Every structure is written in structure tokens, then in C-alpha cells.
Amino acid sequence: MCGSSALPQPVMQEWEAITGHRLLERYGMTEFVMALSNPLKGERKASTVGKPFPGVQVKILADEEHGTDKTQVGELCIKSPSLFKEYWKLPEVTKESFTDDGFFKTGDAVTTDEDGYYIILGRTNADIMKVGGYKLSALEIESVILQNPAVSECCVLGVPDKAYGEVVTAIIVPEAETKRKRDLELKPALTLEELSSWAKDRLAPYKIPTKLFLWDSLPRNAMGKVNKKQLKKLLPSEQ
């Protein structure tokens, strides 16, 4: 079973190749425990968190600019029997966290596929980038970049830019053997030009990173998550 943060498709595929088992990806939060899941028995679709459990109501606060006739893009909202009542002694925060009809606003941007499986696009305040009029999912781009054999870990975020609002920026931890070989050649493990050339057949042009940083590791919290808000504060000193 997988939780805590979105599971990149390359990681799921590698796990399945090693173990012969496909991970069960689900979605939940402290505020309501568990709400969505791929089936225990049935098709577990990579890059999705499945469908609502029985008794769970789900709706999407649609982003009208980026949805289609068949799919919506927007903030995921949940109502369920296990939903919490309020944040302790924080009435204003509680009020802001619920819709008028009692749905909890998760802060996660989602869409659905053709079978109604929910796809987490990322946190609305950290993983959704506004680049030249496009709203892009950092998680989608990360999942693609992780397929590059020179990449061990990856974090994608939007860095403020005067012309485009934000620009797609990748922080990459190189694969160890690749880094060792390139170090002997006095070359970086991966250049922006190499990444762009590799990604052009895998990502739309406006999704390809225009800035690249190579780090030894990504700072993570106790849950193993990368704090992207904190990373944005660190990047200017790296430029």
C-alpha cells in the first residue's frame, strides 16, 4: 500500500518488477482518514488514487479555464462519515476549510481519467505552477523526468519570473554511477540541454524545465516529503 504523497509511475513500475506485486495507491488525510482508493481486487491504475469509498462524497471545485467537457480540473472536496468537525479553537480556519454545503476543501488539485479514477495533480499552493498562461502539474513533470536513467530523485517547482509569472525549474539528484562517470570527465551529471533534448518527445514544450539545479540530496521532512515552499526560498542564492 502507498500513501503520504503521490507515487511516481516509474517507482510503481520498478517496485512491481522487483516484487511481482502492484502497489495499492490510496488517498486520505488526517481530517477524514481515507476517502479514495484503487481496488484491492481489480485494476490498480498507475498515477491514480482510484475512486471514492462507499459512503464518501466527492466533488471538484472546477477550474473552468483548464477543464474539458469530459473532465474537470480543480480542488478536491470531500464529505464522509469520518470527516472531522473542526480545527480545535480555530473557528476562522475551520470556516475557510469548508464549502457552504459541508464539503472539506483538501487543497489538492485533481482531475479524473476516462474511467473515473482520480488523478492527484498536486497541492494547489505548491505543486500547481502558473507558467505563461498555463497551469501545470509539477507531479506530472516529475514523473516523466524520473524515467531518465541519469536521474535518481527529482523535484519540480515554479520559480517566479517577470515575463512568464513562473518558470518550470527542476532540482535533480543524479544517479550515482552516472555522476561518478561524468565527474571523471569533469562534466556535470546532466545538463539542461541534455534534459531538454531527452524530454522533447515526452513532454509538451511548455512543460520542459528551463532551469536545472543538480543537488546531492533533496531536503525532506519526517514524512519523507519535500518542502517546496522552503526550497523556493533557497533557490535565489543558487542562481
Short mmCIF file of C-alpha atoms in Angstrom, two decimals:
data_model
loop_
_atom_site.label_atom_id
_atom_site.label_comp_id
_atom_site.label_asym_id
_atom_site.label_seq_id
_atom_site.Cartn_x
_atom_site.Cartn_y
_atom_site.Cartn_z
CA MET A 1 0.00 0.00 0.00
CA CYS A 2 1.21 3.51 -0.77
CA GLY A 3 0.25 6.84 0.76
CA SER A 4 1.56 10.15 2.18
CA SER A 5 2.38 11.62 -1.24
CA ALA A 6 1.82 10.89 -4.91
CA LEU A 7 3.54 7.75 -6.21
CA PRO A 8 5.55 8.41 -9.39
CA GLN A 9 4.75 5.89 -12.10
CA PRO A 10 8.43 4.85 -12.57
CA VAL A 11 8.64 3.95 -8.86
CA MET A 12 5.48 1.84 -9.10
CA GLN A 13 6.82 0.06 -12.18
CA GLU A 14 10.19 -0.61 -10.54
CA TRP A 15 8.51 -1.98 -7.40
CA GLU A 16 6.30 -4.26 -9.49
CA ALA A 17 9.29 -5.51 -11.49
CA ILE A 18 11.21 -6.36 -8.30
CA THR A 19 8.38 -7.86 -6.23
CA GLY A 20 5.84 -9.05 -8.78
CA HIS A 21 3.16 -7.07 -6.93
CA ARG A 22 1.49 -3.78 -7.83
CA LEU A 23 1.28 -1.24 -5.02
CA LEU A 24 -2.17 -0.22 -3.80
CA GLU A 25 -2.31 3.55 -4.01
CA ARG A 26 -4.87 5.37 -1.88
CA TYR A 27 -5.72 8.90 -0.79
CA GLY A 28 -6.50 10.21 2.66
CA MET A 29 -5.83 13.00 5.14
CA THR A 30 -5.86 13.35 8.91
CA GLU A 31 -9.11 15.31 8.58
CA PHE A 32 -11.09 12.38 7.15
CA VAL A 33 -8.74 9.35 7.28
CA MET A 34 -9.28 7.59 3.92
CA ALA A 35 -11.50 8.63 1.03
CA LEU A 36 -10.24 7.26 -2.31
CA SER A 37 -8.57 4.01 -3.26
CA ASN A 38 -7.61 1.80 -6.13
CA PRO A 39 -9.41 -1.54 -5.78
CA LEU A 40 -7.97 -4.28 -3.59
CA LYS A 41 -9.13 -6.73 -6.25
CA GLY A 42 -9.32 -5.23 -9.71
CA GLU A 43 -7.36 -2.82 -11.87
CA ARG A 44 -4.90 -0.67 -9.94
CA LYS A 45 -4.12 2.18 -12.29
CA ALA A 46 -0.73 3.83 -12.09
CA SER A 47 -0.69 7.58 -11.40
CA THR A 48 -4.20 7.48 -9.91
CA VAL A 49 -5.65 7.12 -6.41
CA GLY A 50 -8.74 5.26 -7.57
CA LYS A 51 -12.34 6.03 -6.72
CA PRO A 52 -14.30 7.05 -3.59
CA PHE A 53 -15.03 4.51 -0.88
CA PRO A 54 -18.71 3.68 -0.26
CA GLY A 55 -20.33 6.48 1.71
CA VAL A 56 -17.77 9.06 0.61
CA GLN A 57 -18.98 12.03 -1.45
CA VAL A 58 -16.51 13.80 -3.71
CA LYS A 59 -16.72 16.93 -5.81
CA ILE A 60 -14.27 19.11 -7.69
CA LEU A 61 -14.27 22.88 -7.34
CA ALA A 62 -13.67 23.27 -11.04
CA ASP A 63 -11.06 25.47 -12.64
CA GLU A 64 -13.10 26.49 -15.66
CA GLU A 65 -10.03 27.59 -17.62
CA HIS A 66 -8.43 24.15 -17.64
CA GLY A 67 -11.23 21.59 -17.69
CA THR A 68 -12.84 19.92 -20.69
CA ASP A 69 -16.33 18.68 -21.48
CA LYS A 70 -15.39 15.24 -20.13
CA THR A 71 -13.01 16.06 -17.29
CA GLN A 72 -12.76 18.73 -14.65
CA VAL A 73 -9.64 20.19 -13.14
CA GLY A 74 -9.85 21.80 -9.73
CA GLU A 75 -9.66 21.41 -5.97
CA LEU A 76 -10.77 18.09 -4.49
CA CYS A 77 -13.50 18.37 -1.85
CA ILE A 78 -14.60 15.53 0.44
CA LYS A 79 -17.62 14.73 2.60
CA SER A 80 -17.66 11.45 4.51
CA PRO A 81 -18.86 9.82 7.75
CA SER A 82 -15.30 10.04 9.11
CA LEU A 83 -14.88 13.75 8.34
CA PHE A 84 -13.71 15.81 11.30
CA LYS A 85 -15.90 18.51 12.83
CA GLU A 86 -13.50 21.41 13.32
CA TYR A 87 -9.95 22.55 13.99
CA TRP A 88 -9.55 22.94 17.75
CA LYS A 89 -10.04 26.58 18.75
CA LEU A 90 -9.55 27.78 15.16
CA PRO A 91 -13.05 28.80 14.04
CA GLU A 92 -11.90 31.01 11.15
CA VAL A 93 -9.60 28.34 9.73
CA THR A 94 -12.42 25.82 10.05
CA LYS A 95 -14.84 28.11 8.22
CA GLU A 96 -12.39 28.70 5.36
CA SER A 97 -11.77 24.96 5.03
CA PHE A 98 -15.36 24.00 4.22
CA THR A 99 -17.73 24.78 1.36
CA ASP A 100 -21.19 26.13 2.14
CA ASP A 101 -22.66 22.65 1.65
CA GLY A 102 -20.28 20.96 4.08
CA PHE A 103 -17.51 19.59 1.85
CA PHE A 104 -13.95 19.80 3.16
CA LYS A 105 -11.53 21.57 0.81
CA THR A 106 -8.42 19.39 0.69
CA GLY A 107 -6.07 21.84 -1.02
CA ASP A 108 -5.19 19.20 -3.62
CA ALA A 109 -5.76 19.79 -7.32
CA VAL A 110 -7.21 16.80 -9.17
CA THR A 111 -8.73 15.59 -12.38
CA THR A 112 -10.23 12.26 -13.47
CA ASP A 113 -9.41 9.86 -16.27
CA GLU A 114 -11.83 8.28 -18.74
CA ASP A 115 -12.77 5.59 -16.19
CA GLY A 116 -13.48 7.98 -13.34
CA TYR A 117 -10.24 7.29 -11.47
CA TYR A 118 -8.95 10.36 -9.64
CA ILE A 119 -5.52 11.77 -10.50
CA ILE A 120 -3.74 13.97 -7.97
CA LEU A 121 -2.07 16.89 -9.74
CA GLY A 122 -0.51 18.28 -6.57
CA ARG A 123 -1.05 20.79 -3.80
CA THR A 124 -2.76 23.90 -5.11
CA ASN A 125 -0.28 26.09 -3.21
CA ALA A 126 2.93 24.20 -4.09
CA ASP A 127 2.61 21.76 -6.99
CA ILE A 128 0.49 23.77 -9.42
CA MET A 129 2.59 26.18 -11.46
CA LYS A 130 1.32 29.13 -13.49
CA VAL A 131 3.62 29.40 -16.48
CA GLY A 132 2.81 31.82 -19.29
CA GLY A 133 -0.95 31.29 -19.02
CA TYR A 134 -0.74 27.52 -18.45
CA LYS A 135 -1.47 25.76 -15.18
CA LEU A 136 0.98 22.87 -14.92
CA SER A 137 1.26 19.94 -12.54
CA ALA A 138 4.74 19.62 -11.06
CA LEU A 139 3.97 16.00 -10.15
CA GLU A 140 3.27 15.11 -13.78
CA ILE A 141 6.59 16.59 -14.91
CA GLU A 142 8.48 14.92 -12.05
CA SER A 143 7.04 11.54 -13.00
CA VAL A 144 8.38 11.93 -16.55
CA ILE A 145 11.83 13.20 -15.52
CA LEU A 146 12.25 10.26 -13.13
CA GLN A 147 12.23 7.99 -16.19
CA ASN A 148 15.57 9.48 -17.26
CA PRO A 149 18.33 6.98 -16.34
CA ALA A 150 20.60 9.81 -15.17
CA VAL A 151 18.06 10.87 -12.52
CA SER A 152 17.77 9.38 -9.03
CA GLU A 153 15.47 11.96 -7.43
CA CYS A 154 13.65 14.97 -8.79
CA CYS A 155 11.71 17.98 -7.56
CA VAL A 156 9.94 20.35 -9.95
CA LEU A 157 8.61 23.74 -8.90
CA GLY A 158 7.68 27.10 -10.32
CA VAL A 159 10.17 29.89 -9.72
CA PRO A 160 8.93 33.50 -10.03
CA ASP A 161 9.65 35.13 -13.38
CA LYS A 162 8.80 38.63 -14.61
CA ALA A 163 7.90 37.56 -18.14
CA TYR A 164 6.02 34.29 -17.55
CA GLY A 165 4.83 34.55 -13.95
CA GLU A 166 6.73 31.36 -13.12
CA VAL A 167 9.21 29.16 -14.96
CA VAL A 168 9.49 25.39 -14.71
CA THR A 169 12.53 24.56 -12.59
CA ALA A 170 13.94 21.10 -11.88
CA ILE A 171 16.14 20.16 -8.95
CA ILE A 172 17.70 16.78 -9.68
CA VAL A 173 19.75 14.34 -7.64
CA PRO A 174 21.82 12.48 -10.26
CA GLU A 175 22.06 8.69 -10.38
CA ALA A 176 25.25 7.74 -8.52
CA GLU A 177 27.07 5.81 -11.26
CA THR A 178 26.24 8.42 -13.89
CA LYS A 179 27.55 11.15 -11.61
CA ARG A 180 30.75 9.20 -10.92
CA LYS A 181 31.48 8.73 -14.63
CA ARG A 182 30.71 12.33 -15.54
CA ASP A 183 32.83 13.59 -12.63
CA LEU A 184 35.80 11.73 -14.12
CA GLU A 185 35.15 13.59 -17.36
CA LEU A 186 34.87 16.87 -15.44
CA LYS A 187 31.30 17.25 -16.69
CA PRO A 188 28.01 17.74 -14.84
CA ALA A 189 25.93 14.59 -14.48
CA LEU A 190 23.18 16.16 -16.57
CA THR A 191 22.93 19.47 -18.40
CA LEU A 192 19.82 21.50 -19.15
CA GLU A 193 20.42 20.95 -22.87
CA GLU A 194 20.59 17.17 -22.40
CA LEU A 195 17.46 17.15 -20.27
CA SER A 196 15.56 19.32 -22.77
CA SER A 197 16.59 17.13 -25.70
CA TRP A 198 15.55 13.96 -23.85
CA ALA A 199 12.23 15.46 -22.70
CA LYS A 200 11.08 16.93 -26.03
CA ASP A 201 9.41 13.65 -27.09
CA ARG A 202 7.90 13.08 -23.65
CA LEU A 203 6.61 16.49 -22.56
CA ALA A 204 4.87 19.40 -24.24
CA PRO A 205 7.36 22.22 -24.94
CA TYR A 206 5.88 24.49 -22.26
CA LYS A 207 6.31 21.74 -19.63
CA ILE A 208 10.04 21.21 -20.21
CA PRO A 209 12.18 22.78 -17.44
CA THR A 210 14.03 25.93 -18.39
CA LYS A 211 16.17 25.92 -15.24
CA LEU A 212 18.09 22.99 -13.78
CA PHE A 213 19.92 22.52 -10.48
CA LEU A 214 21.94 19.43 -9.53
CA TRP A 215 21.97 18.69 -5.80
CA ASP A 216 23.42 15.88 -3.71
CA SER A 217 20.09 15.32 -1.95
CA LEU A 218 16.61 16.78 -1.53
CA PRO A 219 15.66 18.08 1.92
CA ARG A 220 12.70 16.12 3.28
CA ASN A 221 10.55 16.27 6.41
CA ALA A 222 9.80 13.40 8.80
CA MET A 223 7.12 12.11 6.41
CA GLY A 224 9.61 11.98 3.55
CA LYS A 225 8.02 14.91 1.73
CA VAL A 226 9.95 17.71 0.05
CA ASN A 227 9.02 21.15 1.36
CA LYS A 228 8.72 23.06 -1.91
CA LYS A 229 7.85 26.35 -0.25
CA GLN A 230 11.13 26.22 1.63
CA LEU A 231 13.04 25.19 -1.49
CA LYS A 232 11.79 28.26 -3.36
CA LYS A 233 13.42 30.41 -0.70
CA LEU A 234 16.74 28.62 -1.18
CA LEU A 235 16.90 28.83 -4.97
CA PRO A 236 17.77 32.53 -5.48
CA SER A 237 21.10 32.04 -3.68
CA GLU A 238 21.84 29.15 -6.05
CA GLN A 239 21.41 31.18 -9.22
#
